[in-house]
Coordinates of C-alpha atoms in Angstrom, one line a residue:
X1 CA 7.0 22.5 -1.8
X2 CA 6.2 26.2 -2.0
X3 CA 8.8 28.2 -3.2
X4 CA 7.7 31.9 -3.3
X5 CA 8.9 34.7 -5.9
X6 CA 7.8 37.8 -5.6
X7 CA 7.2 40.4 -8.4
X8 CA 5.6 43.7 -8.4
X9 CA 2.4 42.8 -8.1
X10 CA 1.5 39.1 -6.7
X11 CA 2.9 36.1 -5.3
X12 CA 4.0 33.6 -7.6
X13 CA 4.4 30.0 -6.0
X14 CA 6.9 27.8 -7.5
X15 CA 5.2 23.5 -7.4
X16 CA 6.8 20.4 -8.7
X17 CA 5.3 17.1 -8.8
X18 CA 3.6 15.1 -6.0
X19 CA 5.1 12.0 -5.9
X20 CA 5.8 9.5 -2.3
X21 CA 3.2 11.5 -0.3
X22 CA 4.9 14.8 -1.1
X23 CA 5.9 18.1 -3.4
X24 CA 8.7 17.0 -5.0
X25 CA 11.3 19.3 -7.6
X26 CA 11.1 17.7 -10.7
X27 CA 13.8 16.7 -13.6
X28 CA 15.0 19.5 -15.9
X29 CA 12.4 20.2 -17.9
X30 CA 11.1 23.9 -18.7
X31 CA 9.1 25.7 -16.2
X32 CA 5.1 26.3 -17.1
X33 CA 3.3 29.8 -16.1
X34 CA -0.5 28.9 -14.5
X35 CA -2.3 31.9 -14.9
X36 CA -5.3 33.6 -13.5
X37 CA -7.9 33.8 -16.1
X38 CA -9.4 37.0 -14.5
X39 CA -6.6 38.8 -14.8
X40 CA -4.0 37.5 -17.2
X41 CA -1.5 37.6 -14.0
X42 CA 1.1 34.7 -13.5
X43 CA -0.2 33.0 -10.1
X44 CA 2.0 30.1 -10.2
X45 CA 4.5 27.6 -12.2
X46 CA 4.9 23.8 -12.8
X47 CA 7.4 21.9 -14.1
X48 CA 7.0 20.5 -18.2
X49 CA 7.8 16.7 -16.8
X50 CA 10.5 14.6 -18.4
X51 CA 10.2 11.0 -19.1
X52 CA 12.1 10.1 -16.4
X53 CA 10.1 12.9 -14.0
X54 CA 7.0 10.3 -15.6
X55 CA 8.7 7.0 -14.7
X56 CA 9.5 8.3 -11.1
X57 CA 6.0 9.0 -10.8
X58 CA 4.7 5.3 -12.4
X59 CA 7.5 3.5 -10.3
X60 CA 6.2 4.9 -6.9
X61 CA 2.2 3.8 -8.1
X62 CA 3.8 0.4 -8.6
X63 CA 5.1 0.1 -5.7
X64 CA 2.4 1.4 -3.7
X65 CA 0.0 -1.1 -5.6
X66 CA 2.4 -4.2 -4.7
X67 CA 3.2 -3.4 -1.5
X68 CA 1.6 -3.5 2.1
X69 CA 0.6 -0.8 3.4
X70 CA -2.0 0.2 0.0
X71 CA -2.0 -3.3 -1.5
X72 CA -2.7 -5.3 1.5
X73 CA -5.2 -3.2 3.1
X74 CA -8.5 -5.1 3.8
X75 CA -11.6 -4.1 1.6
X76 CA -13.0 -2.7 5.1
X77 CA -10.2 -0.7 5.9
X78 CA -9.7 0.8 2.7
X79 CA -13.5 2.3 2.8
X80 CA -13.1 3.4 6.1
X81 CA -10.2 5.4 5.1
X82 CA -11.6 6.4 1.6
X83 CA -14.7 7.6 3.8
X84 CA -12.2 9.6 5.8
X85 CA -10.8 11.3 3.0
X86 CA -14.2 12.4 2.1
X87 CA -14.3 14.0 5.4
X88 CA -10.6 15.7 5.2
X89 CA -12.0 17.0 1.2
X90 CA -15.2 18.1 3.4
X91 CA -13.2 20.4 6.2
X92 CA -11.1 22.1 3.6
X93 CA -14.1 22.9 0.6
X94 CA -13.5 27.2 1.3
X95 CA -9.7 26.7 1.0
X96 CA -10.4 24.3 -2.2
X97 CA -13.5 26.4 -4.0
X98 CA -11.8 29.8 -3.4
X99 CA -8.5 28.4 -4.8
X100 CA -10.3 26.3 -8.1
X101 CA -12.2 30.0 -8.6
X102 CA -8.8 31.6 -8.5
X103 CA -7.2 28.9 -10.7
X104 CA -10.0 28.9 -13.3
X105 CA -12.2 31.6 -12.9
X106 CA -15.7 29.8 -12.8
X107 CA -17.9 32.1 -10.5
X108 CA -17.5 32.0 -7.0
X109 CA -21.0 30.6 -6.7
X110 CA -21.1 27.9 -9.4
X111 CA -17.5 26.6 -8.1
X112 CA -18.7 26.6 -4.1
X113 CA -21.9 24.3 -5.9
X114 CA -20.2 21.9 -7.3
X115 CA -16.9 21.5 -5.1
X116 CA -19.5 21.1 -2.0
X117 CA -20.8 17.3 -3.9
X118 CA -17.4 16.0 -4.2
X119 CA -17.1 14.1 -1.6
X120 CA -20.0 12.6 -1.8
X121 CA -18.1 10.5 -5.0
X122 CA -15.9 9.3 -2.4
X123 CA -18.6 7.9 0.2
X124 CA -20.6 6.5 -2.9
X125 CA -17.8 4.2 -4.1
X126 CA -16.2 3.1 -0.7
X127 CA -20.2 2.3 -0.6
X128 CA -19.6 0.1 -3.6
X129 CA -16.8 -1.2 -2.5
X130 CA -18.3 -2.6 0.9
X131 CA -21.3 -3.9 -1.2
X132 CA -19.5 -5.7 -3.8
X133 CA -19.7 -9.5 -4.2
X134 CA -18.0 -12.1 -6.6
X135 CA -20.4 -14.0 -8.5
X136 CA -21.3 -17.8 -8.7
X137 CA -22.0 -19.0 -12.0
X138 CA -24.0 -21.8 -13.0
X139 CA -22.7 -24.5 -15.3
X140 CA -23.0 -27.8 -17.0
X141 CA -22.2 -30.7 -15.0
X142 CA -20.3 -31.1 -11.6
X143 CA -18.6 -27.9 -11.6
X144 CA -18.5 -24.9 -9.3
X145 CA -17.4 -21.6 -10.8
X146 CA -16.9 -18.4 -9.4
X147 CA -15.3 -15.1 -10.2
X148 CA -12.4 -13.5 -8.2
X149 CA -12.2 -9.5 -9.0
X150 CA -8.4 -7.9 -8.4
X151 CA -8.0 -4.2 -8.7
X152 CA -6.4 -3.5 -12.0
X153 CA -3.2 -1.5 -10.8
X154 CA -2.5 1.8 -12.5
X155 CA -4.6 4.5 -13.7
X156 CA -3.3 7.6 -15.7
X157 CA -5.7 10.0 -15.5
X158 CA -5.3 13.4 -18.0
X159 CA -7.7 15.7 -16.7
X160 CA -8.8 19.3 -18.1
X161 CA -9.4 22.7 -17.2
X162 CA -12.9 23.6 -17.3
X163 CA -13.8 21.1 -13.8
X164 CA -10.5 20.4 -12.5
X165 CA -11.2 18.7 -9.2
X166 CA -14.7 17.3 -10.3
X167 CA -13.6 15.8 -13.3
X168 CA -10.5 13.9 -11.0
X169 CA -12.4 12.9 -8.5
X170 CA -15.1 11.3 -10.6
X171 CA -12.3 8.6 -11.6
X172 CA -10.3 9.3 -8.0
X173 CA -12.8 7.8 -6.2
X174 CA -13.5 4.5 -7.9
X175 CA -9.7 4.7 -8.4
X176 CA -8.9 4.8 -4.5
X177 CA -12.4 2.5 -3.7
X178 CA -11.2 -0.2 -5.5
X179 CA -7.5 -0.8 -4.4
X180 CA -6.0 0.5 -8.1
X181 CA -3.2 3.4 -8.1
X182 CA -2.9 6.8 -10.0
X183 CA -0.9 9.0 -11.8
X184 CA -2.9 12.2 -12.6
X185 CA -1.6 14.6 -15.2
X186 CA -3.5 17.6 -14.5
X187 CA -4.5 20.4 -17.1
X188 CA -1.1 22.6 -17.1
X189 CA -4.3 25.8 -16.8
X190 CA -5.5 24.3 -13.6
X191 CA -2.9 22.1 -11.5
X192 CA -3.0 23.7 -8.3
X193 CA -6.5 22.5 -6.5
X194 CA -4.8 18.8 -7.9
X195 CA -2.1 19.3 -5.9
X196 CA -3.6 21.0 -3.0
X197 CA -6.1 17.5 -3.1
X198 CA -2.9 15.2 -3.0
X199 CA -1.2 17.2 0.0
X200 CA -4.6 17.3 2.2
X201 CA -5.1 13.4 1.3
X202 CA -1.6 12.2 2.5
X203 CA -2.0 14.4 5.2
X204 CA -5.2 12.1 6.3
X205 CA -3.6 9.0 5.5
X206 CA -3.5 8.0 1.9
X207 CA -0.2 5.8 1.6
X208 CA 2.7 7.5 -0.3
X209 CA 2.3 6.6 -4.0
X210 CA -1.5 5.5 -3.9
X211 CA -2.2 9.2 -5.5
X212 CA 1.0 10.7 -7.8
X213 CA 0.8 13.6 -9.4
X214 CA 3.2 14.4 -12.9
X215 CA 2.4 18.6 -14.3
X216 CA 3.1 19.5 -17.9
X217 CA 1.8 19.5 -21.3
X218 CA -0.5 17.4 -22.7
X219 CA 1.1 16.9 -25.9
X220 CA 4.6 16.0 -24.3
X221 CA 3.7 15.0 -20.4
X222 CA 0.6 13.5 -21.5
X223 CA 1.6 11.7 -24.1
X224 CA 4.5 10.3 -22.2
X225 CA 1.5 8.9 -19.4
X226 CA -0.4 7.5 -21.8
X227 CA 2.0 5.7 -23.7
X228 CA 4.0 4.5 -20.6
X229 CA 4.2 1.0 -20.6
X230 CA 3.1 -0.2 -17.2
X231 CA -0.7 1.5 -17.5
X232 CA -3.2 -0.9 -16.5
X233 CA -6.0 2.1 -17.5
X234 CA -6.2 5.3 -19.0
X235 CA -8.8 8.0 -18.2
X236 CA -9.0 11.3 -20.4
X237 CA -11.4 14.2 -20.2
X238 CA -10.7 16.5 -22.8
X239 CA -11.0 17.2 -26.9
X240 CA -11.6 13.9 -29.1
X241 CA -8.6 14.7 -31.2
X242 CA -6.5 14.4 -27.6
X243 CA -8.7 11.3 -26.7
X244 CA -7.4 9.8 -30.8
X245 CA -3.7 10.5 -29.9
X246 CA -3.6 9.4 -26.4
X247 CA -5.6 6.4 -27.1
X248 CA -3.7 5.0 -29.9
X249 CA -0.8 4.9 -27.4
X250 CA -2.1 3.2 -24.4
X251 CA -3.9 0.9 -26.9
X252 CA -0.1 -0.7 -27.8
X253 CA 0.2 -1.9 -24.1
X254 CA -3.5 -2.9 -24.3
X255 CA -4.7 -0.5 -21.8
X256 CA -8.4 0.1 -20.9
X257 CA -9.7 3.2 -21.7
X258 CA -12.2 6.1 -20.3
X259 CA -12.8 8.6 -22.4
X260 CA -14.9 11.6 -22.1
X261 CA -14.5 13.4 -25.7
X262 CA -16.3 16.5 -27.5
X263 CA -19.5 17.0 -27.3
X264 CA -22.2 19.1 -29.1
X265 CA -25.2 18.7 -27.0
X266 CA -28.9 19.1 -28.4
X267 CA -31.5 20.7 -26.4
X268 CA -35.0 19.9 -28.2
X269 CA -37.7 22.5 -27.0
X270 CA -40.9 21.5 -28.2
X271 CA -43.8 23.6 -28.0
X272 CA -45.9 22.2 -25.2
X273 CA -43.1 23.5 -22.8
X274 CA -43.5 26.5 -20.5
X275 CA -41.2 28.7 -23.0
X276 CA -39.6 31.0 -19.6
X277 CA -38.1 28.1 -18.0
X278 CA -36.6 26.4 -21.4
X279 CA -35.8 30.0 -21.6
X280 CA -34.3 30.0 -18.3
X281 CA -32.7 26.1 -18.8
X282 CA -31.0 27.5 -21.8
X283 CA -28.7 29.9 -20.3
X284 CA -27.8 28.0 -17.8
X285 CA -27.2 25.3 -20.3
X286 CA -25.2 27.4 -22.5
X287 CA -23.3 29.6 -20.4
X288 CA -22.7 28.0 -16.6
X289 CA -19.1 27.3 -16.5
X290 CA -18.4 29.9 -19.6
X291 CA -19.7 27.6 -21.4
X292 CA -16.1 25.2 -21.0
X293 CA -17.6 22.3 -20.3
X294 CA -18.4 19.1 -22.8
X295 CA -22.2 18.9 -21.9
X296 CA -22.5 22.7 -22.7
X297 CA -25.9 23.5 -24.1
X298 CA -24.6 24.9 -27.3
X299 CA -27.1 23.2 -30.1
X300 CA -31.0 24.3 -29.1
X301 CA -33.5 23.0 -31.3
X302 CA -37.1 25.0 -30.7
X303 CA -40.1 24.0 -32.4
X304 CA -40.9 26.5 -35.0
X305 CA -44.6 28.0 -33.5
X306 CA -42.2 29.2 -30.7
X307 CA -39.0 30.1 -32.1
X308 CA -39.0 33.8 -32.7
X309 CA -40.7 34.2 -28.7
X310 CA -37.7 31.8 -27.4
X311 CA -35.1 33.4 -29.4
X312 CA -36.6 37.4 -28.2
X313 CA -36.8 35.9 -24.4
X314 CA -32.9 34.0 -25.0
X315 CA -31.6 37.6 -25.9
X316 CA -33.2 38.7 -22.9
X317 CA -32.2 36.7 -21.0
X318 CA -28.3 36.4 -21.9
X319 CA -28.2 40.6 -21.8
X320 CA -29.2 40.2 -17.5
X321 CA -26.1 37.6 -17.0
X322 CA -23.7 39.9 -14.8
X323 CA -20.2 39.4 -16.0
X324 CA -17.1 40.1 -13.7
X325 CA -14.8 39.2 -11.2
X326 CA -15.5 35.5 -10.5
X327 CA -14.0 35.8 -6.8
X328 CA -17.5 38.6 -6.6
X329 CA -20.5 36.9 -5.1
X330 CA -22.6 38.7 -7.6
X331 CA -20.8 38.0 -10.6
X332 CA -22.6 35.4 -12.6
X333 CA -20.1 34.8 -15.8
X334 CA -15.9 34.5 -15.6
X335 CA -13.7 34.5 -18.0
X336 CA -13.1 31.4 -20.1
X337 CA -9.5 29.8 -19.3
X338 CA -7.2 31.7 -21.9
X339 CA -6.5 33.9 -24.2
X340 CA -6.3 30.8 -26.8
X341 CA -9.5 30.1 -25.7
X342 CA -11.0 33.3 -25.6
X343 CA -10.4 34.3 -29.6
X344 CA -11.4 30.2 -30.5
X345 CA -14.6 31.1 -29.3
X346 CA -14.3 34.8 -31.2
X347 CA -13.3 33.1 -34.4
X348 CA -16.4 31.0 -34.3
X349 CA -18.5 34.5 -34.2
X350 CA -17.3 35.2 -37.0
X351 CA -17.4 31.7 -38.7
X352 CA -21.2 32.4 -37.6
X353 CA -21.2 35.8 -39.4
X354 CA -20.0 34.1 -42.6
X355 CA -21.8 31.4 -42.9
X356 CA -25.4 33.3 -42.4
X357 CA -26.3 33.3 -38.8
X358 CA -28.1 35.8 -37.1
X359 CA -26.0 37.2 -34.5
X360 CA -28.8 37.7 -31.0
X361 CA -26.7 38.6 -28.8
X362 CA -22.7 39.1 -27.3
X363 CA -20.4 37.9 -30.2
X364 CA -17.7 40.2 -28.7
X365 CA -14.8 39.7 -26.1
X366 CA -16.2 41.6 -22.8
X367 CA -14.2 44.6 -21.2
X368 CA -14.6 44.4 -17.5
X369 CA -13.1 47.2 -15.1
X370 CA -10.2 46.4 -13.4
X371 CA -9.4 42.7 -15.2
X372 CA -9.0 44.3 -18.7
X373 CA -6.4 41.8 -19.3
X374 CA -8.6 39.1 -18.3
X375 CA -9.9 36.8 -21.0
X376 CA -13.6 37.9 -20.4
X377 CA -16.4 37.5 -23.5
X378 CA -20.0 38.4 -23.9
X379 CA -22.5 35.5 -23.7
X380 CA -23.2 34.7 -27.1
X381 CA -26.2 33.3 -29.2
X382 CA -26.9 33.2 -33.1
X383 CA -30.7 32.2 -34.6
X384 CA -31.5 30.9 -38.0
X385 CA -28.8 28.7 -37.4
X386 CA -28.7 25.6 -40.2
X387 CA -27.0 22.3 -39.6
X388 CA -24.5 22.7 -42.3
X389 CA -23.0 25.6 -40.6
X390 CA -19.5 24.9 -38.8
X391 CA -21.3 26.5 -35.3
X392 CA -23.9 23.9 -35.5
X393 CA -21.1 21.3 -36.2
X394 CA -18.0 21.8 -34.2
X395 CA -17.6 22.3 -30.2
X396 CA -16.9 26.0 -29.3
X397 CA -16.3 25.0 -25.5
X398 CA -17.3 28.4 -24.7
X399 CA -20.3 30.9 -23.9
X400 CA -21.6 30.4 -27.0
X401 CA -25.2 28.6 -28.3
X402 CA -26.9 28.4 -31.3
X403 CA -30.8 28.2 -32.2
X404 CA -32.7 26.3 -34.7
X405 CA -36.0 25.5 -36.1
X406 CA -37.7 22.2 -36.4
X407 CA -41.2 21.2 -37.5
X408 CA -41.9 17.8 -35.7
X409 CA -40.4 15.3 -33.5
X410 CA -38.8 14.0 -36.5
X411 CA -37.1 16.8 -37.6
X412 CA -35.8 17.3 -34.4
X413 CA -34.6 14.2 -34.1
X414 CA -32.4 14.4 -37.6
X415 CA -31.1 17.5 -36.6
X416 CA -30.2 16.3 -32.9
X417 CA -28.4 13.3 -34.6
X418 CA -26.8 15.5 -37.4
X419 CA -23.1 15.1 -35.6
X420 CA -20.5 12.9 -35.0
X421 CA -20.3 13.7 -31.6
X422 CA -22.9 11.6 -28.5
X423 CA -22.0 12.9 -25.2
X424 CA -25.5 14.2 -24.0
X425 CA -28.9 15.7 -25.4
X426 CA -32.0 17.3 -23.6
X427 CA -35.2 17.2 -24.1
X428 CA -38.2 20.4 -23.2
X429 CA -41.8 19.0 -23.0
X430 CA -44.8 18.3 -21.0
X431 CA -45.5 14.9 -22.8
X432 CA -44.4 11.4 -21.2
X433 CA -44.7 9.5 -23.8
X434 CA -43.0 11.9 -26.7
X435 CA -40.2 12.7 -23.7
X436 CA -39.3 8.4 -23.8
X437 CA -39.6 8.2 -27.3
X438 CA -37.1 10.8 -28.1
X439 CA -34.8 10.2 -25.3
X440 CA -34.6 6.4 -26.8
X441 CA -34.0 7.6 -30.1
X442 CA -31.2 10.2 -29.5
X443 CA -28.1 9.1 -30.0
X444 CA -26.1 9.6 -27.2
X445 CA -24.9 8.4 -23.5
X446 CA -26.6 11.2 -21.1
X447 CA -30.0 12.6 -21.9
X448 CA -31.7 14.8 -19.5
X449 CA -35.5 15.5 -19.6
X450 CA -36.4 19.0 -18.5
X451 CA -33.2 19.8 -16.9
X452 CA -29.6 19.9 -17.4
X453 CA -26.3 19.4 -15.9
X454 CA -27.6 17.2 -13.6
X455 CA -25.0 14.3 -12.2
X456 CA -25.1 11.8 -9.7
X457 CA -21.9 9.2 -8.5
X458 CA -24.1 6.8 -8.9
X459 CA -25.2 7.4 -12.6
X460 CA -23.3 6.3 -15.1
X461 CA -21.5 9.0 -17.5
X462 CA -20.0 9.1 -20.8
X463 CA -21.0 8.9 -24.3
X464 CA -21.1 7.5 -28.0
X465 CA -19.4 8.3 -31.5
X466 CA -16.5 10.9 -31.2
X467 CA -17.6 11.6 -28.0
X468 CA -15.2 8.5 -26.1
X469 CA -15.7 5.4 -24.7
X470 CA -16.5 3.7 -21.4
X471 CA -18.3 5.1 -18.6
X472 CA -17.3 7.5 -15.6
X473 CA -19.3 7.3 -12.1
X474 CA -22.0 4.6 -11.6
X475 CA -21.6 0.7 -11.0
X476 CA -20.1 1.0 -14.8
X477 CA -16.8 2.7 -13.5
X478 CA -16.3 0.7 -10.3
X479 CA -16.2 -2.3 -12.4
X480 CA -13.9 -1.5 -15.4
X481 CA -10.7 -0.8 -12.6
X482 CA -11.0 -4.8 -12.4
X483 CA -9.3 -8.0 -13.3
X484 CA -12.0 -10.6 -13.3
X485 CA -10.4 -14.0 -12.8
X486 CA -13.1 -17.4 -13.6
X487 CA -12.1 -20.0 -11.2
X488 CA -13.8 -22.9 -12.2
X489 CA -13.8 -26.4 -9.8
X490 CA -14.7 -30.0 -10.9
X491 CA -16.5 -31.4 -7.8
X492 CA -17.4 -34.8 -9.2
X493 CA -15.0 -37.9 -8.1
X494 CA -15.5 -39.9 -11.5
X495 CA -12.1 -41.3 -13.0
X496 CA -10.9 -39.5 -15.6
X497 CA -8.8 -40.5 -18.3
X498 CA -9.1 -39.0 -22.2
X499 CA -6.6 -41.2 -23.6
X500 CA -8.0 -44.6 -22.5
X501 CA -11.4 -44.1 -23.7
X502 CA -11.4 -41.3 -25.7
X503 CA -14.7 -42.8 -28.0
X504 CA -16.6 -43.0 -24.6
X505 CA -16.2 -39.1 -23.6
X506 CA -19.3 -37.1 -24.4
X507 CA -17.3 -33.9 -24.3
X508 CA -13.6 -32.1 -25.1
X509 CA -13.9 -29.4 -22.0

């Protein structure tokens, strides 16, 4: 359903839900702007879904998952058509990267780089799902036991704004690979690459109700998702106070639960490192995506005999990054996701400022030419940074990083520790054995030894402390959107009965 208004200046489409294969008008609750980040300019609305807009939604996944056409498709037939969807994502990537870029304004560039991997996801896990085999299990005695694996039904999936259509298809895939069902409730900044997905898989096949969409808030449609009684499994990406909320509910109806929280990520640079490229790995660390993203660089720790030339080449550095228009090949920074976002990450320049930071560079909202309205600000870094200060502490989710000095592997490791957050750390050095030792000792769920960003479908991806629980991508994920069933048969013939010689039995069970 595209229903067009049309003010002075753009088109504004009018979406509902996707629910039964299609665009459908939702109940009567209020109607949500989606905006372009760039600009400030309404692009779009979604509905705010009701509870019974949600229970439309979980009804069709149910019925999808018991009947014929999803649940009774063979394991071999489901891969071949989960490989085809990969294709279908794979023909319409320029309609997809150009749309996510208008929806979200992450460069052109860094959005036509990531979108372009997607569908690899999809291939990995119908992969997994042709390769995967019930297990045999040794036991005492005459027995045979095996396992039977059934797909766990549905998953609710919130998912956020800074990597709409990665972020969903990391738990899409293993969602549609292993049989289960899903209701997505999409970011209310970013729905429209969701729903574009949804149209371009029915389109190619999917049964209706194997992939529902349900728009709105997070602290009203979201809530309702994850609280909804016939959840099998819940999957959030977003803040850990969201991940607290949400969790709590779908733990009454005994839910599992993925969980990709805050994180505060450490880099540790230590001095045996070629200081231009952990110059170079910082800002793309720090400030790829805006800086929105969970994984963000935003803590680096530099061996002292080094600091002062890393921080001089960081500021350097961060004053080349073009900002502008992220539909511009050459732009190389957007805008972060809204205007509420844009002065969080102010107000933390100045939480810097107060607490005794040394402001390096940016600190200020940017003024580009044409987008003034657009929620644009400078690439930001503050030295001399101490770990009792709120911007070494709490998550920005912006452009924003912060440097600080260490003496040894030690003190790096207490200060990469010093949070209650465990999503991911990196580690700068030319050593092996300091590069194991450190990675071991961090505590976290991702660590990455001179590099960054880097993920794979097949690596497993999540993290610790107040930064969630369970694991996205990998063997890890495939498995957890499972019943697992013990089936265990006596094979002996010998007579059995307890109550006529109980003394004589050598065992209960």
């Amino acid at each position: 359903m595209n229903v067009s208004a049309k003010p002075s200046s753009i088109e504004i489409e009018i979406h509902g839900n996707f629910v039964d294969g299609r665009e459908i008008e939702a109940g009567h609750g209020a109607m949500l702007d989606v905006r372009n980040p760039a600009t400030g300019e309404v692009i779009a609305q979604i509905p705010n879904s009701t509870a019974e807009d949600i229970d439309r939604a979980m009804k069709s996944a149910r019925t999808a998952f018991e009947g014929k056409a999803w649940g009774g498709m063979d394991v071999r037939a489901r891969a071949r058509l989960v490989n085809k969807l990969a294709d279908a994502f794979e023909a319409n990537l320029e309609e997809l990267y150009k749309l996510e870029t208008l929806n979200n304004g992450r460069p052109v560039n860094e959005t036509r780089a990531q979108l372009s991997r997607l569908p690899d996801f999809f291939r990995y896990f119908a992969g997994l799902a042709l390769a995967r085999r019930d297990a045999v299990i040794p036991v005492e005695g005459s027995y045979l036991n095996y396992t039977l694996r059934t797909p766990i039904g549905i998953v609710a999936n919130c998912t956020p704004f800074n990597h709409p259509l990665m972020i969903l298809c990391k738990s899409l895939a293993a969602v549609l690979a292993s049989g289960c069902v899903t209701v997505v409730k999409p970011s209310e900044y970013t729905p429209l690459t969701t729903l574009r997905l949804a149209k371009i898989f029915a389109e190619a096949g999917l049964p209706p109700g194997v992939f529902n969409i349900a728009n709105g808030l997070g602290q009203s449609a979201g809530k309702m998702l994850a609280e909804h009684g016939d959840i099998d499994k819940l999957v959030l990406t977003g803040g850990t106070e969201a991940g607290r909320i949400a969790g709590s509910a779908a733990a009454k109806v005994f839910a599992h639960q993925t969980m990709e929280l805050g994180g505060k990520t450490p880099v540790m640079v230590f001095d045996d490192y070629d200081i231009d490229r952990a110059v170079n790995y910082a800002a793309f660390g720090a400030f790829i995506g805006a800086g929105q993203t969970c994984i963000c660089a935003s803590r680096h720790l530099v061996q002292a005999s080094i600091y002062d030339e890393f921080v001089a080449k960081l500021k350097a550095k961060t004053e080349t990054i073009r900002i502008g228009d992220p539909s511009d090949p050459a732009t190389q920074l957007g805008p972060v996701i809204s205007a509420r976002q844009r002065d969080r990450v102010l107000s933390y320049c100045k939480f810097g400022h107060e607490d005794g930071a040394r402001l390096v560079s940016g600190g200020v909202a940017a003024k580009i030419a044409g987008h003034e309205n657009g929620y644009f600000v400078e690439p930001t870094v503050f030295a001399d940074v101490k770990a009792d200060m709120r911007i070494f502490q709490e998550e920005v989710f912006g452009p924003f990083t912060s440097v600080t000095p260490f003496k040894d592997e030690a003190d790096a490791l207490r200060l990469a520790n010093d949070s209650p957050f465990g999503l991911a750390a990196a580690i700068r050095t030319r050593d092996v054995s300091r590069a194991h030792r450190v990675a071991s000792a961090v505590k976290c769920g991702i660590v990455w030894i001179n590099d960054h960003h880097r993920l794979d479908p097949a690596s497993p991806w999540g993290g610790v402390g107040d930064s969630g629980v369970g694991r996205e991508c990998g063997t890890e994920s495939f498995d957890d959107h499972f019943s697992v069933k013990s089936v265990m048969v006596a094979t002996g013939d010998a007579p059995f009965d307890w109550y006529r010689d109980t003394a004589g039995q050598r065992r209960l069970n």
